PDB file of C-alpha atoms in Angstrom:
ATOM      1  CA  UNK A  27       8.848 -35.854 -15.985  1.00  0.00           C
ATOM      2  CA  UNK A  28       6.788 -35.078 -12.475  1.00  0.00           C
ATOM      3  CA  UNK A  29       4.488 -31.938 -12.491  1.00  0.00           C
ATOM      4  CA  UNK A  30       5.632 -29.227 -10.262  1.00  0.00           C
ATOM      5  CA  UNK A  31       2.171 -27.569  -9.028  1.00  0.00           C
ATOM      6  CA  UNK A  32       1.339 -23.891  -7.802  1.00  0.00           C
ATOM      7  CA  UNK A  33      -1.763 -22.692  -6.098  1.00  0.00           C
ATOM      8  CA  UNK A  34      -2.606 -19.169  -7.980  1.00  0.00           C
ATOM      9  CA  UNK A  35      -5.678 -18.085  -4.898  1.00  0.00           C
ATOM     10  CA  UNK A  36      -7.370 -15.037  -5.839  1.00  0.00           C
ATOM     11  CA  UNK A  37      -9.322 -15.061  -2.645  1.00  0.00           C
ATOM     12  CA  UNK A  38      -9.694 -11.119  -1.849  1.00  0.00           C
ATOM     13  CA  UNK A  39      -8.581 -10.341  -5.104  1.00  0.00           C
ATOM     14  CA  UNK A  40     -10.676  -7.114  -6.227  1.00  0.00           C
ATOM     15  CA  UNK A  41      -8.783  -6.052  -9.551  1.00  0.00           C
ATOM     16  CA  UNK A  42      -6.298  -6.202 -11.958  1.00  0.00           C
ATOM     17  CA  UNK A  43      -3.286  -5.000  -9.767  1.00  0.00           C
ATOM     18  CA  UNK A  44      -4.692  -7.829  -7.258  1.00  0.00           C
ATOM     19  CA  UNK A  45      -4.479 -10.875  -9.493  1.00  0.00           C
ATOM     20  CA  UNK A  46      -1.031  -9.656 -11.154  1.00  0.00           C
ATOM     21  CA  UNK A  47       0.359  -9.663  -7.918  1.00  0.00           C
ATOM     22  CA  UNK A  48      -0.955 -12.356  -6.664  1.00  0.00           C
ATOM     23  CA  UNK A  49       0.742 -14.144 -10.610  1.00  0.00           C
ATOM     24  CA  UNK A  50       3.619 -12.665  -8.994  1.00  0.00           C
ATOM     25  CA  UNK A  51       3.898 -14.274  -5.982  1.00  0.00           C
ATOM     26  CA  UNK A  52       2.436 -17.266  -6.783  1.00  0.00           C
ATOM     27  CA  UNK A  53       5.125 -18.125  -9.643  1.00  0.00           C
ATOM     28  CA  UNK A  54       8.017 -16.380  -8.164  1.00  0.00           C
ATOM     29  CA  UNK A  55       8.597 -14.383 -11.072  1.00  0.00           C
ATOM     30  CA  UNK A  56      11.157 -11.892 -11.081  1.00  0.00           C
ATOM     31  CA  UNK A  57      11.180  -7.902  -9.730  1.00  0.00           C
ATOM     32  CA  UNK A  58      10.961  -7.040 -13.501  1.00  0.00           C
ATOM     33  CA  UNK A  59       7.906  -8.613 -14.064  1.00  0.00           C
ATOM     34  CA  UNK A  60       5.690  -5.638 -15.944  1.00  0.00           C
ATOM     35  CA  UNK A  61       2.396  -6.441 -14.421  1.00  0.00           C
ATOM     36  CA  UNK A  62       0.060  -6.375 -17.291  1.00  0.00           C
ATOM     37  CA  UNK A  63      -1.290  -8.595 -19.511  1.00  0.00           C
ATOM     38  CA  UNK A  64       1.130  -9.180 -22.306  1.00  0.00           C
ATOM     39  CA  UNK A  65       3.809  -9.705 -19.204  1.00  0.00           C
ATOM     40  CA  UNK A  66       1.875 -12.376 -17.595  1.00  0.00           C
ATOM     41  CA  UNK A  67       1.488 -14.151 -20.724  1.00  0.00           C
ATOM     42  CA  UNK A  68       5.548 -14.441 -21.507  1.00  0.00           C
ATOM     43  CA  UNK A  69       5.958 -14.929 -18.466  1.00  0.00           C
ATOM     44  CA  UNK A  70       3.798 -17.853 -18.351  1.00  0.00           C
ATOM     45  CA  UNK A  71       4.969 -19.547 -21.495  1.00  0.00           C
ATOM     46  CA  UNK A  72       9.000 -18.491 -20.761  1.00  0.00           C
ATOM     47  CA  UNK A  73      10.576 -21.559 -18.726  1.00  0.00           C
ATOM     48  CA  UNK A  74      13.301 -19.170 -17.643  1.00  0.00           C
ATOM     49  CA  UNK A  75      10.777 -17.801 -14.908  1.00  0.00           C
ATOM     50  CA  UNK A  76       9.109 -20.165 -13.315  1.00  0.00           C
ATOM     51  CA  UNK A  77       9.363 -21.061  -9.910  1.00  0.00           C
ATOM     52  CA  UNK A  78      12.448 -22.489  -8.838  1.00  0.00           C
ATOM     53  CA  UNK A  79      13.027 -25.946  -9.562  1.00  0.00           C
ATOM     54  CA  UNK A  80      10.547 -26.259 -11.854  1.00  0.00           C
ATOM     55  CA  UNK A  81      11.757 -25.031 -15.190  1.00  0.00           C
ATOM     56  CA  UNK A  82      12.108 -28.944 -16.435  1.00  0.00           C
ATOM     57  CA  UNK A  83       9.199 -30.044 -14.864  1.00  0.00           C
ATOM     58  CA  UNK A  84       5.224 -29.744 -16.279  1.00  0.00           C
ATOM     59  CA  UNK A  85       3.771 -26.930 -14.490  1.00  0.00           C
ATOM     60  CA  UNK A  86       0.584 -27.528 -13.375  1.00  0.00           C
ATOM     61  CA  UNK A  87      -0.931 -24.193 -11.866  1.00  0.00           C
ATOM     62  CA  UNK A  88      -4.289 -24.419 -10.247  1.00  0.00           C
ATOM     63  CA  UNK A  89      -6.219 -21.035  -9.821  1.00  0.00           C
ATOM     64  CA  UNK A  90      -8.493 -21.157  -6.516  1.00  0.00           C
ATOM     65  CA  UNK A  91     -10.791 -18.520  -5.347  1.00  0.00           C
ATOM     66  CA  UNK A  92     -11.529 -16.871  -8.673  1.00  0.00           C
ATOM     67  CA  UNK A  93     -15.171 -16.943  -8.888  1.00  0.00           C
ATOM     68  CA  UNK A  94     -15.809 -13.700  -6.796  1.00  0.00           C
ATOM     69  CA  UNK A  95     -13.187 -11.361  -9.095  1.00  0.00           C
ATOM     70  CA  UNK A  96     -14.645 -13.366 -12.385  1.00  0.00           C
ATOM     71  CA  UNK A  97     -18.486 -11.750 -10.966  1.00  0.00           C
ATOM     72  CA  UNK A  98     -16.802  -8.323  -9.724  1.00  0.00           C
ATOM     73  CA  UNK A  99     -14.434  -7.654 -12.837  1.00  0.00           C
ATOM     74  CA  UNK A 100     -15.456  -9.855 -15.781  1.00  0.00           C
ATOM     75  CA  UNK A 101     -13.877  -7.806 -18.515  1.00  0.00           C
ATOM     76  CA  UNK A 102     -10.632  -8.094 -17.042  1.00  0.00           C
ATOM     77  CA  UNK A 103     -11.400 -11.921 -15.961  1.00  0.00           C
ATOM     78  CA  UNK A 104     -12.017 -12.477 -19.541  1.00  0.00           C
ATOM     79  CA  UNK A 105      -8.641 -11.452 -20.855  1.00  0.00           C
ATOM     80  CA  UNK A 106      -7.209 -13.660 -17.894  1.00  0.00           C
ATOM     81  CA  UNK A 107      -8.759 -16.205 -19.172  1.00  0.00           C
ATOM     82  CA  UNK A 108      -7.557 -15.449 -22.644  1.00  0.00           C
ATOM     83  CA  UNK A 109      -4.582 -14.945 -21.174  1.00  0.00           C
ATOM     84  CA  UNK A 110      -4.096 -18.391 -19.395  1.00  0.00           C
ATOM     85  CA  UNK A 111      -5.888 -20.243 -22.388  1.00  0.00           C
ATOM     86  CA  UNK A 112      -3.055 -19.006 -24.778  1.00  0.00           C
ATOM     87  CA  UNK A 113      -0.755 -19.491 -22.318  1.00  0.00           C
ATOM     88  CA  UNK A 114      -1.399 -23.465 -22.100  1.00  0.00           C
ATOM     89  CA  UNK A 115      -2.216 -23.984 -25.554  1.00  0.00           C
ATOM     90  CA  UNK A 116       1.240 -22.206 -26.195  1.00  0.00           C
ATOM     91  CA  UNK A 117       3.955 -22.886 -23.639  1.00  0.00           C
ATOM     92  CA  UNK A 118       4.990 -26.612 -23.734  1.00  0.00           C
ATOM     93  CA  UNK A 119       4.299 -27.771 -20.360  1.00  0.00           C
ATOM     94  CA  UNK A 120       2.221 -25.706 -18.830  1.00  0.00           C
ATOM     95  CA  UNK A 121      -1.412 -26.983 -17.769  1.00  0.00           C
ATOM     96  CA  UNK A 122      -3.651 -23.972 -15.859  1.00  0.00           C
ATOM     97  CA  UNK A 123      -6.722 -25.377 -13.874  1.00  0.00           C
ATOM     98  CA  UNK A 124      -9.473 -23.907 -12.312  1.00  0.00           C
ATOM     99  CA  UNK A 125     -10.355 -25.089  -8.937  1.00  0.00           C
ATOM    100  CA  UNK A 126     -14.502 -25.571  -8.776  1.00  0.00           C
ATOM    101  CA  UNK A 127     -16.033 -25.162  -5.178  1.00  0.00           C
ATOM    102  CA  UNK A 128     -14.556 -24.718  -1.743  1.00  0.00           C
ATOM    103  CA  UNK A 129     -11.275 -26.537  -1.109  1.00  0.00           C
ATOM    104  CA  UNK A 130     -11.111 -29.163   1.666  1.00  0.00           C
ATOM    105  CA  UNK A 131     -10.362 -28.547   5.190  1.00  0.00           C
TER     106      UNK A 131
END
């Protein structure tokens, strides 16, 4: 089984309604998608939703950027955190990494 890996980048992301729809973009997941926290975390650990072509496959999804929202909001970065932690633990499959430092140019 391959891994199938998204970029979640949070760069400009100011708040809660930022990083849900950046989730939302990111992993493709459907118009339905509730935008809070209990939505992001079925929607992480339901196969059904990720992106397309992936739903077999390990997903590997690599958050960039995140420091500067983590310092601005870190109530709300705590319960993503909480959020994604459960979310690996949980959902077979699913891996969530945080990118340290600047990416390459």
């Amino acid at each position: 089984m391959t891994d199938h890996v998204v970029t979640l980048d949070l760069d400009g992301v100011t708040d809660k309604a930022g990083l849900m729809d950046r989730c939302a973009r990111a992993l493709e997941l459907p118009d339905w998608f509730g935008r809070n926290w209990d939505a992001l975390a079925d929607s992480l650990g339901d196969r059904s939703v990720r992106p397309e072509g992936s739903a077999d496959q390990e997903l590997l999804l690599v958050v960039r950027n995140w420091r500067p929202y983590a310092e601005t909001r870190p109530d709300e970065w705590a319960i993503a955190q909480e959020v994604f932690t459960e979310a690996s633990e949980g959902a077979t499959g699913l891996t969530v990494a945080l990118a340290l430092g600047r990416p390459l140019p």
